[in-house]
């Protein structure tokens, strides 16, 4: 629309029916994020991951507060808080792909980053669900917020406790004794039920689907030949259909014409700088020695699926205006383009300058690591 002036995509923007598959796309997207989040590995990441996650949220949130205070003083407190939470999210997939391409997936930097990004996502969903209760009154309602927080905390606690208590025995019993049809039924019902409960309790539906992914990530199915497939393989067809619709639908809400003014451009640059510098700072929070702090900080910079999903919720609720939503999307695009290049540069310099001993087990052992 901005370039042609014909309103070519206006149909997608105004047709209410497109919102339904887009909502399913958001649910499937966060289900996939949950499936790739291994809570049990957090116990092996050490305190550095926790400190990096908290440091990134605090630093990014502080810079976001300054941006909101000085540049967005005319918007409500609720909007500014939502914006801060949204820019604090981190994308695991983008950075993991860079580590994988460079053969550094088993390095200390990758280990700390994966743990920190996982903790960060959990904290973001928890905070988003609590603040979501403020969207109408802009006041803290302790009872409803406690219920909202309890749901996600309960899902996470149940996953950790059940996994530690029963371990592989429960997973093997479910995978071996249930039919494949029943497994598919359990996946669909669990995902939609948790999404509904989360939405009813004041959390976003995507928080429920994220929790469903955490609970169901150990489930696998067999084909007619007896070959086993992880749940992410089963979800992939629906992912490829509905998730692109979600991103296209979010794209129709971006108004590029809103950034023809100097003030709007300043807001985009300020949000982007706050998002990048805040995560860059978190690399300094590590307590381990011998780990490339700069690589971890840069690895925490990318934003993608979680940020877009939360921003979509914000604009659908009317908390974010069109130009703030557009600013967030442009920040996502800029950061995704810039940070992989920076991360590759830092990792390459480290490899040439230090000879990175963490590469030895990767190449000598001949093993490949798979991040879930």
Coordinates of C-alpha atoms in Angstrom, one line a residue:
X1 CA 0.0 0.0 0.0
X2 CA 2.8 2.4 0.9
X3 CA 4.6 1.9 -2.4
X4 CA 1.7 1.3 -4.9
X5 CA -1.0 3.5 -3.4
X6 CA -3.6 1.0 -4.7
X7 CA -4.4 -0.6 -1.3
X8 CA -3.5 -4.0 -2.7
X9 CA -3.2 -5.6 0.7
X10 CA -6.2 -3.8 2.2
X11 CA -8.3 -6.9 1.8
X12 CA -6.0 -8.8 4.1
X13 CA -6.0 -6.0 6.6
X14 CA -9.8 -5.5 6.8
X15 CA -11.1 -9.1 6.3
X16 CA -12.0 -10.5 9.7
X17 CA -11.8 -14.1 8.6
X18 CA -8.0 -13.9 8.1
X19 CA -7.6 -13.2 11.9
X20 CA -8.8 -16.7 12.8
X21 CA -6.0 -18.7 11.0
X22 CA -3.6 -16.0 12.1
X23 CA -4.5 -16.7 15.7
X24 CA -4.0 -20.4 15.1
X25 CA -0.6 -19.5 13.6
X26 CA 0.4 -17.7 16.7
X27 CA -0.6 -20.6 18.9
X28 CA 1.3 -23.1 16.7
X29 CA 4.3 -20.8 16.6
X30 CA 4.6 -20.7 20.4
X31 CA 3.8 -24.4 20.7
X32 CA 6.9 -24.9 18.5
X33 CA 9.0 -22.6 20.7
X34 CA 7.9 -24.6 23.8
X35 CA 8.8 -27.9 22.0
X36 CA 12.4 -26.6 21.5
X37 CA 12.7 -25.5 25.1
X38 CA 14.4 -28.1 27.4
X39 CA 13.9 -27.0 31.0
X40 CA 15.9 -29.9 32.4
X41 CA 19.1 -28.6 30.7
X42 CA 18.8 -25.4 32.7
X43 CA 20.1 -27.3 35.8
X44 CA 23.4 -27.9 33.8
X45 CA 23.9 -24.3 32.6
X46 CA 25.2 -22.9 35.9
X47 CA 24.4 -19.6 37.4
X48 CA 25.8 -17.6 34.4
X49 CA 22.6 -18.3 32.3
X50 CA 20.4 -17.1 35.1
X51 CA 22.5 -13.9 35.6
X52 CA 22.7 -13.3 31.8
X53 CA 18.9 -13.6 31.5
X54 CA 18.1 -11.4 34.4
X55 CA 20.8 -8.9 33.4
X56 CA 19.4 -8.7 29.9
X57 CA 15.9 -8.1 31.0
X58 CA 16.8 -5.5 33.7
X59 CA 19.2 -3.6 31.3
X60 CA 16.8 -3.6 28.3
X61 CA 13.9 -2.8 30.5
X62 CA 15.8 0.2 32.0
X63 CA 16.7 1.6 28.6
X64 CA 13.2 1.0 27.4
X65 CA 11.9 2.9 30.4
X66 CA 14.1 5.9 29.5
X67 CA 12.9 5.8 25.9
X68 CA 9.3 5.7 27.0
X69 CA 9.8 8.5 29.6
X70 CA 11.5 10.9 27.2
X71 CA 10.0 10.1 23.8
X72 CA 6.6 8.5 24.6
X73 CA 5.4 10.7 27.5
X74 CA 2.1 11.2 25.7
X75 CA 1.2 7.5 25.8
X76 CA -0.3 5.6 28.8
X77 CA 1.8 3.9 31.4
X78 CA 0.3 0.6 30.3
X79 CA 1.5 1.0 26.8
X80 CA 5.0 1.9 27.9
X81 CA 5.1 -1.2 30.2
X82 CA 3.9 -3.5 27.4
X83 CA 6.5 -2.0 25.0
X84 CA 9.3 -2.6 27.6
X85 CA 8.3 -6.3 28.0
X86 CA 8.1 -6.8 24.2
X87 CA 11.6 -5.5 23.5
X88 CA 13.0 -7.7 26.3
X89 CA 12.2 -10.9 24.5
X90 CA 15.0 -13.0 22.9
X91 CA 15.0 -15.3 19.8
X92 CA 16.8 -18.6 20.4
X93 CA 16.5 -19.8 16.8
X94 CA 18.5 -17.1 15.1
X95 CA 21.5 -17.3 17.3
X96 CA 21.5 -21.1 17.5
X97 CA 21.6 -21.2 13.7
X98 CA 24.7 -19.1 13.7
X99 CA 26.4 -21.3 16.3
X100 CA 25.4 -24.4 14.4
X101 CA 26.7 -23.0 11.0
X102 CA 30.1 -22.2 12.6
X103 CA 30.5 -25.5 14.4
X104 CA 30.2 -23.9 17.8
X105 CA 27.0 -25.5 19.1
X106 CA 28.8 -27.3 21.8
X107 CA 30.8 -24.3 23.0
X108 CA 30.5 -22.7 26.4
X109 CA 29.1 -19.6 24.7
X110 CA 26.3 -21.6 23.1
X111 CA 25.6 -23.4 26.4
X112 CA 25.3 -20.2 28.4
X113 CA 23.2 -18.5 25.7
X114 CA 20.7 -21.3 25.3
X115 CA 20.1 -21.5 29.0
X116 CA 19.8 -17.7 29.3
X117 CA 17.4 -17.4 26.3
X118 CA 15.2 -20.1 27.7
X119 CA 15.0 -18.5 31.2
X120 CA 14.4 -15.1 29.5
X121 CA 11.4 -16.4 27.5
X122 CA 9.9 -18.0 30.6
X123 CA 10.3 -14.8 32.6
X124 CA 8.9 -12.7 29.7
X125 CA 5.8 -14.8 29.5
X126 CA 5.3 -14.7 33.2
X127 CA 5.7 -10.9 33.3
X128 CA 3.5 -10.4 30.3
X129 CA 0.7 -12.4 31.8
X130 CA 0.9 -10.4 35.1
X131 CA 1.0 -7.0 33.3
X132 CA -1.8 -8.1 31.0
X133 CA -4.2 -7.8 34.0
X134 CA -3.4 -4.0 34.0
X135 CA -4.5 -3.3 30.4
X136 CA -7.9 -2.0 31.4
X137 CA -7.5 -0.4 34.8
X138 CA -3.7 0.3 34.9
X139 CA -3.8 -0.9 38.5
X140 CA -2.4 -3.9 40.2
X141 CA -5.1 -6.4 41.1
X142 CA -3.3 -8.9 43.2
X143 CA -5.8 -11.8 43.2
X144 CA -6.2 -12.0 39.4
X145 CA -2.4 -11.5 38.8
X146 CA -1.7 -14.3 41.2
X147 CA -4.0 -16.6 39.3
X148 CA -2.4 -15.6 36.0
X149 CA 1.2 -16.1 37.3
X150 CA 0.2 -19.4 39.0
X151 CA -0.9 -21.0 35.8
X152 CA 2.4 -20.6 33.9
X153 CA 4.4 -21.3 37.1
X154 CA 2.3 -24.4 37.7
X155 CA 3.0 -25.7 34.2
X156 CA 6.7 -25.1 34.5
X157 CA 6.8 -26.6 38.0
X158 CA 4.8 -29.6 36.9
X159 CA 7.1 -30.3 34.0
X160 CA 10.2 -30.1 36.1
X161 CA 8.8 -32.1 39.1
X162 CA 7.3 -34.8 36.9
X163 CA 10.5 -35.1 34.9
X164 CA 12.7 -35.3 38.0
X165 CA 10.3 -37.7 39.8
X166 CA 9.4 -40.1 37.1
X167 CA 12.0 -39.3 34.4
X168 CA 12.1 -41.6 31.4
X169 CA 9.8 -44.2 32.8
X170 CA 6.7 -42.0 32.4
X171 CA 7.8 -40.8 28.9
X172 CA 8.4 -44.4 27.8
X173 CA 5.0 -45.6 29.1
X174 CA 3.1 -42.8 27.3
X175 CA 5.0 -43.3 24.1
X176 CA 4.7 -47.1 24.0
X177 CA 1.2 -47.7 25.4
X178 CA -0.8 -45.0 23.7
X179 CA -1.9 -45.3 20.1
X180 CA -0.7 -42.7 17.6
X181 CA -4.2 -41.4 17.1
X182 CA -4.5 -40.9 20.9
X183 CA -1.2 -39.1 20.9
X184 CA -2.4 -36.7 18.2
X185 CA -5.6 -36.2 20.1
X186 CA -3.7 -35.4 23.3
X187 CA -1.5 -32.9 21.6
X188 CA -4.4 -31.0 20.0
X189 CA -6.6 -31.0 23.2
X190 CA -3.7 -30.0 25.5
X191 CA -2.6 -27.1 23.3
X192 CA -6.0 -25.7 22.8
X193 CA -7.1 -26.3 26.4
X194 CA -4.1 -24.6 27.9
X195 CA -4.4 -21.7 25.4
X196 CA -8.1 -21.3 26.4
X197 CA -7.3 -21.5 30.1
X198 CA -4.5 -19.0 29.8
X199 CA -6.7 -16.6 27.9
X200 CA -9.5 -17.0 30.4
X201 CA -7.2 -16.3 33.3
X202 CA -5.8 -13.1 31.8
X203 CA -2.7 -14.6 30.2
X204 CA -2.2 -14.5 26.5
X205 CA -3.3 -17.7 24.7
X206 CA 0.2 -18.1 23.3
X207 CA 1.5 -18.5 26.9
X208 CA -0.8 -21.5 27.2
X209 CA 0.5 -23.0 23.9
X210 CA 4.1 -22.3 25.0
X211 CA 3.3 -24.3 28.2
X212 CA 1.8 -27.1 26.1
X213 CA 5.0 -27.3 24.2
X214 CA 7.0 -27.6 27.4
X215 CA 4.8 -30.5 28.6
X216 CA 4.6 -32.4 25.4
X217 CA 8.1 -32.0 24.0
X218 CA 9.1 -35.6 24.9
X219 CA 6.2 -37.2 23.0
X220 CA 7.0 -38.9 19.7
X221 CA 4.9 -40.8 17.1
X222 CA 5.7 -43.8 14.8
X223 CA 4.8 -44.2 11.2
X224 CA 3.7 -47.4 9.4
X225 CA 7.3 -48.6 9.2
X226 CA 7.9 -48.1 12.9
X227 CA 10.2 -45.1 12.5
X228 CA 9.9 -42.5 15.3
X229 CA 9.3 -38.8 14.8
X230 CA 9.5 -36.0 17.4
X231 CA 6.4 -33.9 17.9
X232 CA 8.0 -31.0 16.1
X233 CA 7.9 -33.1 12.9
X234 CA 4.2 -33.7 13.4
X235 CA 3.4 -30.1 14.0
X236 CA 5.5 -28.9 11.0
X237 CA 2.7 -29.2 8.3
X238 CA 0.4 -27.0 10.4
X239 CA 3.3 -24.8 11.2
X240 CA 4.0 -24.3 7.5
X241 CA 0.4 -23.4 6.7
X242 CA -0.7 -21.2 9.6
X243 CA 2.5 -19.5 10.8
X244 CA 3.1 -17.7 7.5
X245 CA -0.5 -16.5 7.6
X246 CA 0.2 -15.1 11.1
X247 CA 3.3 -13.2 9.9
X248 CA 1.6 -11.9 6.8
X249 CA -1.3 -10.7 8.9
X250 CA 1.1 -9.0 11.3
X251 CA 2.8 -7.4 8.2
X252 CA -0.5 -5.9 7.0
X253 CA -0.6 -4.0 10.3
X254 CA 2.7 -2.3 9.7
X255 CA 2.2 1.3 8.4
X256 CA 5.4 2.5 6.8
X257 CA 3.8 5.8 6.1
X258 CA 3.8 6.5 9.8
X259 CA 7.6 6.9 9.7
X260 CA 7.8 9.8 7.3
X261 CA 8.3 12.1 10.2
X262 CA 11.5 12.8 12.0
X263 CA 10.1 12.0 15.4
X264 CA 8.9 8.6 14.3
X265 CA 12.3 7.7 12.9
X266 CA 13.9 8.8 16.2
X267 CA 11.6 6.4 18.1
X268 CA 12.5 3.5 15.8
X269 CA 16.2 4.2 16.3
X270 CA 15.9 4.6 20.1
X271 CA 13.9 1.4 20.5
X272 CA 16.4 -0.5 18.4
X273 CA 19.4 0.9 20.3
X274 CA 17.8 0.1 23.6
X275 CA 17.0 -3.4 22.5
X276 CA 20.6 -4.1 21.3
X277 CA 22.5 -2.3 24.1
X278 CA 20.4 -3.9 26.8
X279 CA 21.2 -7.4 25.7
X280 CA 24.8 -6.6 24.9
X281 CA 25.2 -5.6 28.6
X282 CA 24.0 -9.0 29.8
X283 CA 27.2 -10.6 28.6
X284 CA 29.0 -8.8 31.4
X285 CA 26.9 -10.6 34.0
X286 CA 28.6 -14.0 33.6
X287 CA 30.6 -15.4 36.4
X288 CA 32.4 -18.1 34.4
X289 CA 35.9 -17.5 33.1
X290 CA 37.1 -18.3 29.6
X291 CA 33.7 -17.6 28.0
X292 CA 33.5 -15.0 25.3
X293 CA 31.2 -12.5 27.0
X294 CA 30.8 -10.3 23.9
X295 CA 29.6 -13.4 21.9
X296 CA 27.0 -14.2 24.5
X297 CA 25.8 -10.6 24.7
X298 CA 25.4 -10.3 20.9
X299 CA 23.7 -13.8 20.8
X300 CA 21.0 -12.4 23.1
X301 CA 20.2 -9.5 20.8
X302 CA 18.0 -11.1 18.1
X303 CA 14.2 -10.8 18.4
X304 CA 11.8 -12.8 16.2
X305 CA 8.8 -15.0 16.9
X306 CA 8.1 -14.2 20.5
X307 CA 8.5 -10.4 20.0
X308 CA 6.2 -10.4 16.9
X309 CA 3.6 -12.5 18.8
X310 CA 3.6 -10.3 21.8
X311 CA 3.4 -7.2 19.6
X312 CA 0.5 -8.7 17.8
X313 CA -1.3 -9.2 21.0
X314 CA -0.6 -5.6 22.0
X315 CA -2.0 -4.1 18.8
X316 CA -5.0 -6.4 18.8
X317 CA -5.9 -5.3 22.4
X318 CA -5.4 -1.7 21.4
X319 CA -2.5 -1.3 23.9
X320 CA 0.0 -0.5 21.1
X321 CA -0.8 2.0 18.4
X322 CA 0.0 1.3 14.8
X323 CA 3.1 3.4 14.7
X324 CA 4.5 1.7 17.9
X325 CA 3.7 -1.7 16.5
X326 CA 5.4 -0.7 13.3
X327 CA 8.4 0.5 15.3
X328 CA 8.7 -2.9 17.0
X329 CA 8.5 -4.8 13.7
X330 CA 11.2 -2.6 12.2
X331 CA 13.4 -3.1 15.2
X332 CA 13.0 -6.9 14.8
X333 CA 14.0 -6.6 11.1
X334 CA 17.0 -4.4 11.8
X335 CA 18.3 -6.6 14.7
X336 CA 17.8 -9.9 12.8
X337 CA 19.9 -8.5 9.9
X338 CA 22.7 -7.0 12.1
X339 CA 23.4 -9.3 14.9
X340 CA 24.1 -12.5 13.0
X341 CA 26.8 -10.6 11.1
X342 CA 28.3 -9.3 14.4
X343 CA 28.2 -12.7 16.0
X344 CA 29.9 -14.4 13.1
X345 CA 32.6 -11.7 13.2
X346 CA 33.2 -12.1 17.0
X347 CA 33.3 -15.9 16.8
X348 CA 35.7 -15.8 13.8
X349 CA 38.0 -13.4 15.6
X350 CA 37.9 -15.7 18.7
X351 CA 38.7 -18.7 16.6
X352 CA 41.7 -17.1 14.9
X353 CA 43.1 -15.3 18.0
X354 CA 42.7 -18.0 20.6
X355 CA 42.3 -21.2 18.8
X356 CA 39.1 -22.0 20.7
X357 CA 39.7 -25.3 22.6
X358 CA 35.9 -25.9 22.8
X359 CA 36.0 -27.0 19.1
X360 CA 38.1 -30.0 20.0
X361 CA 35.3 -32.3 21.2
X362 CA 33.1 -31.3 18.3
X363 CA 35.5 -32.4 15.6
X364 CA 37.5 -35.1 17.3
X365 CA 34.5 -36.8 18.8
X366 CA 32.6 -36.5 15.5
X367 CA 29.4 -35.9 17.5
X368 CA 26.7 -33.6 16.5
X369 CA 24.6 -31.8 19.0
X370 CA 20.9 -31.1 18.5
X371 CA 19.3 -28.2 20.4
X372 CA 15.7 -28.8 21.4

